[in-house]
Tab-separated table of C-alpha atoms in Angstrom:
chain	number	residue	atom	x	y	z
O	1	UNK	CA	112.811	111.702	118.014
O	2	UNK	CA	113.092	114.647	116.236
O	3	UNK	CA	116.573	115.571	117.462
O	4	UNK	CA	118.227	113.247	115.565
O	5	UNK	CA	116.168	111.650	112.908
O	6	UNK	CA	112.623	111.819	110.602
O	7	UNK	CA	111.711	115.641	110.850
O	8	UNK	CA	115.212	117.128	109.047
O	9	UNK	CA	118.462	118.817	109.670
O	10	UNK	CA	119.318	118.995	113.876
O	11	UNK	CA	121.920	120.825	116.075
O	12	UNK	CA	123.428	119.251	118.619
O	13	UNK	CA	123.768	122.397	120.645
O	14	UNK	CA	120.538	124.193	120.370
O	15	UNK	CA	118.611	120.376	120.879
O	16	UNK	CA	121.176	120.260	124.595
O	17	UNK	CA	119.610	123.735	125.187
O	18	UNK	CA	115.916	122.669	124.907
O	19	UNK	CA	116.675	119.896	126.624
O	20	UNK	CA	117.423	122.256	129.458
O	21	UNK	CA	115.037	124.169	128.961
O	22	UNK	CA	112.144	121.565	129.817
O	23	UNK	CA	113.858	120.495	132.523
O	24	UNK	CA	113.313	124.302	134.072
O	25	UNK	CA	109.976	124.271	132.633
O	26	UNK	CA	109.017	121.364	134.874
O	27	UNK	CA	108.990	118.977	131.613
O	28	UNK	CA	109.805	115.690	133.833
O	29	UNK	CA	109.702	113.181	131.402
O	30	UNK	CA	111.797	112.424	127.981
O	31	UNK	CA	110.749	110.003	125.376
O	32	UNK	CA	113.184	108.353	123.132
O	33	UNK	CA	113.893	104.869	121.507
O	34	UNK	CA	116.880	103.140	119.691
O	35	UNK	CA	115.303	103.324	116.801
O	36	UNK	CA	115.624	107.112	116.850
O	37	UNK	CA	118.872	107.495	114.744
O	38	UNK	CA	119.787	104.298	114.985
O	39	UNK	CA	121.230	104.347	118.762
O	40	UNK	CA	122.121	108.037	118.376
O	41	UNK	CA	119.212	109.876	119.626
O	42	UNK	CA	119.795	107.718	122.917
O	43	UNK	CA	123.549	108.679	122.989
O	44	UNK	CA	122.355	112.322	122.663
O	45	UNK	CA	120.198	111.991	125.829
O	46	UNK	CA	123.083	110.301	127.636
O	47	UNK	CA	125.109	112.614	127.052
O	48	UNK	CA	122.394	115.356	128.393
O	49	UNK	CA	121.699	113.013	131.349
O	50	UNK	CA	125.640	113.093	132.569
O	51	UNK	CA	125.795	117.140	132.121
O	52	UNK	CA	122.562	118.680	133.273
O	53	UNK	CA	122.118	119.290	137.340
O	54	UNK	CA	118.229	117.417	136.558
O	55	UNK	CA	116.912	114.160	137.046
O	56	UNK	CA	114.633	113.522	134.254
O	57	UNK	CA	112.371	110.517	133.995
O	58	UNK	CA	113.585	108.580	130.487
O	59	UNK	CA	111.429	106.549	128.704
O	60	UNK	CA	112.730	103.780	125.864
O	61	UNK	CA	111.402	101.957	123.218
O	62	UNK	CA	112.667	98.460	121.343
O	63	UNK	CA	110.664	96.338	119.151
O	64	UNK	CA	111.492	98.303	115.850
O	65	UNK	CA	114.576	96.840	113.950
O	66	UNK	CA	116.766	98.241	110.723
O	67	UNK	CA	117.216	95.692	108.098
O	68	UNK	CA	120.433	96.018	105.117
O	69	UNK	CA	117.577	96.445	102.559
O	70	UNK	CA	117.402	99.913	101.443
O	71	UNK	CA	113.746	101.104	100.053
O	72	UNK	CA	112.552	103.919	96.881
O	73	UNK	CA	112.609	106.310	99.409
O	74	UNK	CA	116.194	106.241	100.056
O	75	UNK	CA	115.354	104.460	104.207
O	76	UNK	CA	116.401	101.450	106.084
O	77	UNK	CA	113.671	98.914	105.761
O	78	UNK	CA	112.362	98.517	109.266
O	79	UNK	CA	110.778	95.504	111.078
O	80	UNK	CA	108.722	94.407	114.165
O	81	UNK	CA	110.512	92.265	116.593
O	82	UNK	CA	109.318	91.206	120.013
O	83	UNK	CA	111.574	87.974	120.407
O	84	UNK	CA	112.204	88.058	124.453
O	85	UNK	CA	116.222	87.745	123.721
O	86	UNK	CA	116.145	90.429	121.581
O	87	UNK	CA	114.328	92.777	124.076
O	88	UNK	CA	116.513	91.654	126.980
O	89	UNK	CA	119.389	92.366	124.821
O	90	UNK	CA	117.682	96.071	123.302
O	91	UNK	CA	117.410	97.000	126.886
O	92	UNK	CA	121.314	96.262	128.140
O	93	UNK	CA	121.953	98.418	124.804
O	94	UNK	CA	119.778	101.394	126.035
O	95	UNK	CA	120.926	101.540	129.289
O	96	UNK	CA	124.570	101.137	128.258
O	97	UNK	CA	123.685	104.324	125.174
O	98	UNK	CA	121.844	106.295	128.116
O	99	UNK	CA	124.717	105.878	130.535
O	100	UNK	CA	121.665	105.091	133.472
O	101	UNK	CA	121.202	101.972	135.675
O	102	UNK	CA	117.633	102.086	135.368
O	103	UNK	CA	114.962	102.972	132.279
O	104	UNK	CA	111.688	104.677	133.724
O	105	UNK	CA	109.271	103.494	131.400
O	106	UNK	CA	110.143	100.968	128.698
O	107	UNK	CA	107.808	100.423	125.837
O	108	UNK	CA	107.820	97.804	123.156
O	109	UNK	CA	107.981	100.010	120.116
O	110	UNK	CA	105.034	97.896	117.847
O	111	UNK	CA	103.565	94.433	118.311
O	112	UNK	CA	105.570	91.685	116.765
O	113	UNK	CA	102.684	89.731	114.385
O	114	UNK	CA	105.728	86.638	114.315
O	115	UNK	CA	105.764	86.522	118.412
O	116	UNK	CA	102.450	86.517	121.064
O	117	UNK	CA	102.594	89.518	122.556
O	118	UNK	CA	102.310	87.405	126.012
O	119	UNK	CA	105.953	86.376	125.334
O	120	UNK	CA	107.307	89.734	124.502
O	121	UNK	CA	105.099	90.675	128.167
O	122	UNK	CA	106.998	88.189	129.988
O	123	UNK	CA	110.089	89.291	128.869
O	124	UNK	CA	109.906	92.874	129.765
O	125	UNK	CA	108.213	91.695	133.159
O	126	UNK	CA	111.856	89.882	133.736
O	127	UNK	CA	113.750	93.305	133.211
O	128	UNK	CA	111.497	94.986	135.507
O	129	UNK	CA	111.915	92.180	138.226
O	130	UNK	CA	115.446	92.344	137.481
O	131	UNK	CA	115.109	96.419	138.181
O	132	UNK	CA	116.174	96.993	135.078
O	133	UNK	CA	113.083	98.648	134.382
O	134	UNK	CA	110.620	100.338	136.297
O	135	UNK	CA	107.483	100.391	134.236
O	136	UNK	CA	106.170	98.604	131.181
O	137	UNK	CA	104.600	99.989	128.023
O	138	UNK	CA	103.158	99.121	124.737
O	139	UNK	CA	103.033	101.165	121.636
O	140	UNK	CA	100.259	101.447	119.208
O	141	UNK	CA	98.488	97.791	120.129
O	142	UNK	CA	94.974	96.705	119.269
O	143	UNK	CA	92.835	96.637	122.161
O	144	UNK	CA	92.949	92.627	121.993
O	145	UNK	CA	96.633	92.396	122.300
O	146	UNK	CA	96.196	95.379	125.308
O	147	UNK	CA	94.288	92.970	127.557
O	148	UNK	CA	96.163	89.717	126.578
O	149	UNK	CA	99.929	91.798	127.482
O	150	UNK	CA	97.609	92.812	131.123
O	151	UNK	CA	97.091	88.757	131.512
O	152	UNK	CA	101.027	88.459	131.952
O	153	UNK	CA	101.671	91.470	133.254
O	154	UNK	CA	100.492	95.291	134.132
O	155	UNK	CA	100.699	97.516	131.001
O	156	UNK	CA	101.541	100.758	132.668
O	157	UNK	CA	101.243	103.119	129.717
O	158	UNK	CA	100.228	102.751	126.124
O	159	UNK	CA	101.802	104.888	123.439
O	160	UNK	CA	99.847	105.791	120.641
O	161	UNK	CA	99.116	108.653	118.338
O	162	UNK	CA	96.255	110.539	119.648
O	163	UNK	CA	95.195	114.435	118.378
O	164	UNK	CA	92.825	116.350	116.799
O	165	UNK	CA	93.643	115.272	113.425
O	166	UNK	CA	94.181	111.488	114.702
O	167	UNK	CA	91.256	110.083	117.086
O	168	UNK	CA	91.297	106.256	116.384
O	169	UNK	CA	92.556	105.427	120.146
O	170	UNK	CA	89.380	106.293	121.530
O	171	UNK	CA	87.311	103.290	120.313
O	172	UNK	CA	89.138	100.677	121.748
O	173	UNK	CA	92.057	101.140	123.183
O	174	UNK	CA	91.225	103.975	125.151
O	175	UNK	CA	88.625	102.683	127.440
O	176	UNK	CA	90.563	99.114	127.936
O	177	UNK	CA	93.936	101.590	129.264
O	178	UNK	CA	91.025	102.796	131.928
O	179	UNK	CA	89.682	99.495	133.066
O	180	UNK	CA	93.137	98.376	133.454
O	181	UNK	CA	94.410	101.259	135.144
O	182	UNK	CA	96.994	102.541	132.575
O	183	UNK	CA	97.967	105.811	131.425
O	184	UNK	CA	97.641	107.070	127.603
O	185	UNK	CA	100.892	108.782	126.790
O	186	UNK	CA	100.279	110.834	123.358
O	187	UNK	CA	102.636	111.335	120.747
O	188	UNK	CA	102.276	113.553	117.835
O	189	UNK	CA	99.524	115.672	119.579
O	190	UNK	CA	100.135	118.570	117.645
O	191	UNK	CA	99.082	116.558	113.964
O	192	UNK	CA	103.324	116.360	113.768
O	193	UNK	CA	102.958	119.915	113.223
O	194	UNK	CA	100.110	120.048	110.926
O	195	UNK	CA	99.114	123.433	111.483
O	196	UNK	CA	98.278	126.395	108.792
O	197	UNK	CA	100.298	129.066	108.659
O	198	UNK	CA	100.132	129.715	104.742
O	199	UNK	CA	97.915	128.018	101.605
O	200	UNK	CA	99.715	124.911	101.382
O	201	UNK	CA	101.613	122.574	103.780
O	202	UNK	CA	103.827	123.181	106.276
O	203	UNK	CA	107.728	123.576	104.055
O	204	UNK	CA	109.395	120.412	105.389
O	205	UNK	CA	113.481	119.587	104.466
O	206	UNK	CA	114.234	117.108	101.799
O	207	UNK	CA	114.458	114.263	104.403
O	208	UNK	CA	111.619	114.826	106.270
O	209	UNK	CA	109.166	111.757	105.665
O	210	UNK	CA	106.528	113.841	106.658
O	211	UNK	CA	106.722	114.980	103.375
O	212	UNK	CA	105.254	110.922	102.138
O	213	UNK	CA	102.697	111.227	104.387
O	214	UNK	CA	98.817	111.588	102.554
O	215	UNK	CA	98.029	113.970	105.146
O	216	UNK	CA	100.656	116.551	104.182
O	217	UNK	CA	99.790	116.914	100.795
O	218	UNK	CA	98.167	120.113	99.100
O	219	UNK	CA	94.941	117.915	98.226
O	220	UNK	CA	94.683	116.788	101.596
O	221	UNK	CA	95.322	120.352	102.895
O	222	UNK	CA	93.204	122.127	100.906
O	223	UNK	CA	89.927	119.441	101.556
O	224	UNK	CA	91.205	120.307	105.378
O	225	UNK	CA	90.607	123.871	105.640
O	226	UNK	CA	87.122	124.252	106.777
O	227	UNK	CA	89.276	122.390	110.171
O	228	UNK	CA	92.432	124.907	109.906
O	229	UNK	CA	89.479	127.669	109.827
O	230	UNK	CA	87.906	126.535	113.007
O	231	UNK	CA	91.027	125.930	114.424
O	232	UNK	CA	92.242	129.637	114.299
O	233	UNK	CA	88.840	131.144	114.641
O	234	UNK	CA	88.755	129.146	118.378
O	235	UNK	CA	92.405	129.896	119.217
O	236	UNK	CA	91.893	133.905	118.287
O	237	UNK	CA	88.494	133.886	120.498
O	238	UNK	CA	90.490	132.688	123.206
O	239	UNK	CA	93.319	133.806	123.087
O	240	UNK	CA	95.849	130.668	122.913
O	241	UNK	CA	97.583	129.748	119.578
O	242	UNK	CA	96.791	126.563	117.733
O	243	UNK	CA	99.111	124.429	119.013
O	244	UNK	CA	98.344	125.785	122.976
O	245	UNK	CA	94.700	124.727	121.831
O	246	UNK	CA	95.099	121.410	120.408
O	247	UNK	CA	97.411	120.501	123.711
O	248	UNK	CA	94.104	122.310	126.101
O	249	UNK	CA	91.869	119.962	124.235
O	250	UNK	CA	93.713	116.768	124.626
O	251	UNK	CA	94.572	117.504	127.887
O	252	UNK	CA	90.258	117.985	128.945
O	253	UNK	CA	90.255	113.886	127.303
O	254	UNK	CA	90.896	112.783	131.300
O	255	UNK	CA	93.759	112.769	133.926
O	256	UNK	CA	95.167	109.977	132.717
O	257	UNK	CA	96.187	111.442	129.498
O	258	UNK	CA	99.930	112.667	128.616
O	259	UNK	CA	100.738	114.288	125.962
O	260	UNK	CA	104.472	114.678	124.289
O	261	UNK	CA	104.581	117.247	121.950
O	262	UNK	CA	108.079	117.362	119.975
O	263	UNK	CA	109.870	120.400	120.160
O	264	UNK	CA	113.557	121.127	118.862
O	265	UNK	CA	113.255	124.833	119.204
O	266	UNK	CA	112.948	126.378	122.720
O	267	UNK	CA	110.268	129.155	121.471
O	268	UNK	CA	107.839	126.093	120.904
O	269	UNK	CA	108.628	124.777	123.867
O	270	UNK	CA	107.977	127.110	125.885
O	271	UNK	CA	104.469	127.926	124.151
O	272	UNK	CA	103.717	124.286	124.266
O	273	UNK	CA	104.305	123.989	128.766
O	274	UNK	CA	102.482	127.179	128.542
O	275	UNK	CA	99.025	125.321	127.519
O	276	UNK	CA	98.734	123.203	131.087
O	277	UNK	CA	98.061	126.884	132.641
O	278	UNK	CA	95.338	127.734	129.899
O	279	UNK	CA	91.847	127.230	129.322
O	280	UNK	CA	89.511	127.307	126.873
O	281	UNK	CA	85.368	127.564	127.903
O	282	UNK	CA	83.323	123.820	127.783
O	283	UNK	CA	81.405	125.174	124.329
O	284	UNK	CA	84.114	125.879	122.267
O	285	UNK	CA	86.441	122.450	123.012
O	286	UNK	CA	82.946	120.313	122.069
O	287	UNK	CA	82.468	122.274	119.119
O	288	UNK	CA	86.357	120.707	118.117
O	289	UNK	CA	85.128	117.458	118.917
O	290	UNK	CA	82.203	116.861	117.269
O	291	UNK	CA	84.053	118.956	114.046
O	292	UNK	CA	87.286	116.485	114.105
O	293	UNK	CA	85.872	113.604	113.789
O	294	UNK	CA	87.919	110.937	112.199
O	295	UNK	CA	85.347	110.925	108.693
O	296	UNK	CA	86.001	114.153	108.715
O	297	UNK	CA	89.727	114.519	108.153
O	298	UNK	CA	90.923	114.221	105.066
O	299	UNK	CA	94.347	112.333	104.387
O	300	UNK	CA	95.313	109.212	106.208
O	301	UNK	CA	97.685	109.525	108.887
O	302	UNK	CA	100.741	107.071	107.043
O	303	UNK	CA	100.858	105.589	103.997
O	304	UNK	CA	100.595	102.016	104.359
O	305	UNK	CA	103.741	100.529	105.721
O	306	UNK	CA	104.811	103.901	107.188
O	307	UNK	CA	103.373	102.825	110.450
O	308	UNK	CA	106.074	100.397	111.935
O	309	UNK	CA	108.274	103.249	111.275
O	310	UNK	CA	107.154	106.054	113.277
O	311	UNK	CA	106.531	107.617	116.443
């Protein structure tokens, strides 16, 4: 997502060369949806897909539409649509921008309130029958529209936000993925890059709409530091940085957890694989838990709308 839309300016040729980079890494899978630039962010991995000697597993999204209305902060207005033409038709348009026969895992992006979610089910269990797809996924649903989607269909994986800083999946939706057999595939698990390295927020371009979100302002920040202190006092005692530790702790949530850190520059990258080899002792990963809860973070995680536009 990042490589061509939401978190600033990109280049083309350093995102090809982290792109190769995972794929030596062992990185497997790559995550991307049309919303991401509009189409473009597709195109870019099509274009990776037809150079690079790898065979990466791609993942898609549709169910996130760009309207003509422009809002006050300068965006596309964005809706939820889960009609089953206009999936059918999202997915010909992914495969044809990815230049691939087949998409791995294909997610609807959100829920469509307008549609029951059994009908947008049945329509992505046609393009996997038709082997245009090989697995089906939701993003972000309430546990009640997880088990209705499993009534038409098996939800292979669930997309949803899941760190530290953001813990929500775990009351619902989390348990219902297990006693259906999914997989929870995490995105933003590094806080989308929430992380202290000076007395106020991370310095984010003009254009980054991090830069709306409650969480990433100096208020929130500053009511967030006794967390940024534990943070770096458990990283420094063992010997991991902050991100490395966030991705050890998500990864001890259970097997069936995946997360997808975003990274644009191969440095972070390369720290981030580097986590699935570390450890950190039983003691000081509970004493994370039972600090992050979700009362105790301060700033919400969107400002309200923001949700059916990211991630």
């Amino acid at each position: 997502m990042a490589m061509s839309e939401f978190y600033g300016a990109f280049d083309e040729t350093e995102n090809m060369a982290t792109l190769e980079r995972a794929m030596e890494l062992g990185i497997t899978m790559l995550d991307t949806a049309d919303l991401y630039g509009d189409g473009r962010n597709e195109e870019l991995l099509g274009r990776f897909i037809a150079q690079t000697s790898h065979a990466p597993l791609i993942a898609s999204k549709c169910g996130i539409v760009r309207t003509d209305e422009i809002m006050s902060d300068g965006n596309f207005k964005r809706e939820r649509c889960g009609t089953p033409d206009y999936i059918t038709a999202s997915c010909d348009d992914s495969l044809r921008r990815l230049g691939i026969d087949v998409i791995d895992l294909y997610y609807l992006h959100r829920i469509d309130p307008n549609v029951p979610v059994e009908d947008s089910m049945g329509a992505l269990a046609e393009l996997k029958t038709a082997g245009k797809i090989r697995a089906i996924g939701l993003s972000e649903p309430t546990a009640d529209e997880l088990t209705r989607a499993n009534t038409v269909a098996p939800v292979d994986a669930v997309q949803s936000e899941y760190s530290l800083w953001t813990r929500l999946v775990e009351d619902e939706v989390l348990p219902v993925i297990r006693d259906t057999g999914g997989t929870l595939v995490c995105y933003s698990p590094l806080g989308r890059g929430l992380l202290r390295k000076t007395g106020a927020p991370p310095k984010l371009d003009a254009d980054d709409f991090r830069r709306t979100l409650p969480r990433f302002t100096q208020d929130s920040f500053d009511a967030n530091a006794p967390l940024f202190d534990l943070l770096d006092e458990v990283a420094a005692d063992a010997g991991v940085s902050v991100p490395q530790l966030m991705l050890i702790w998500l990864l001890d949530q259970g097997g069936d957890i995946v997360p997808i850190p975003g990274a644009r520059k191969i440095a972070h990258l390369e720290q981030n694989a580097a986590a699935v080899d570390l450890s950190v002792d039983r003691a000081a990963l509970d004493r994370l838990s039972a600090a992050f809860s979700p009362d105790a973070v301060v700033g919400a995680r969107y400002t309200e709308g923001k949700a059916v536009k990211a991630g």
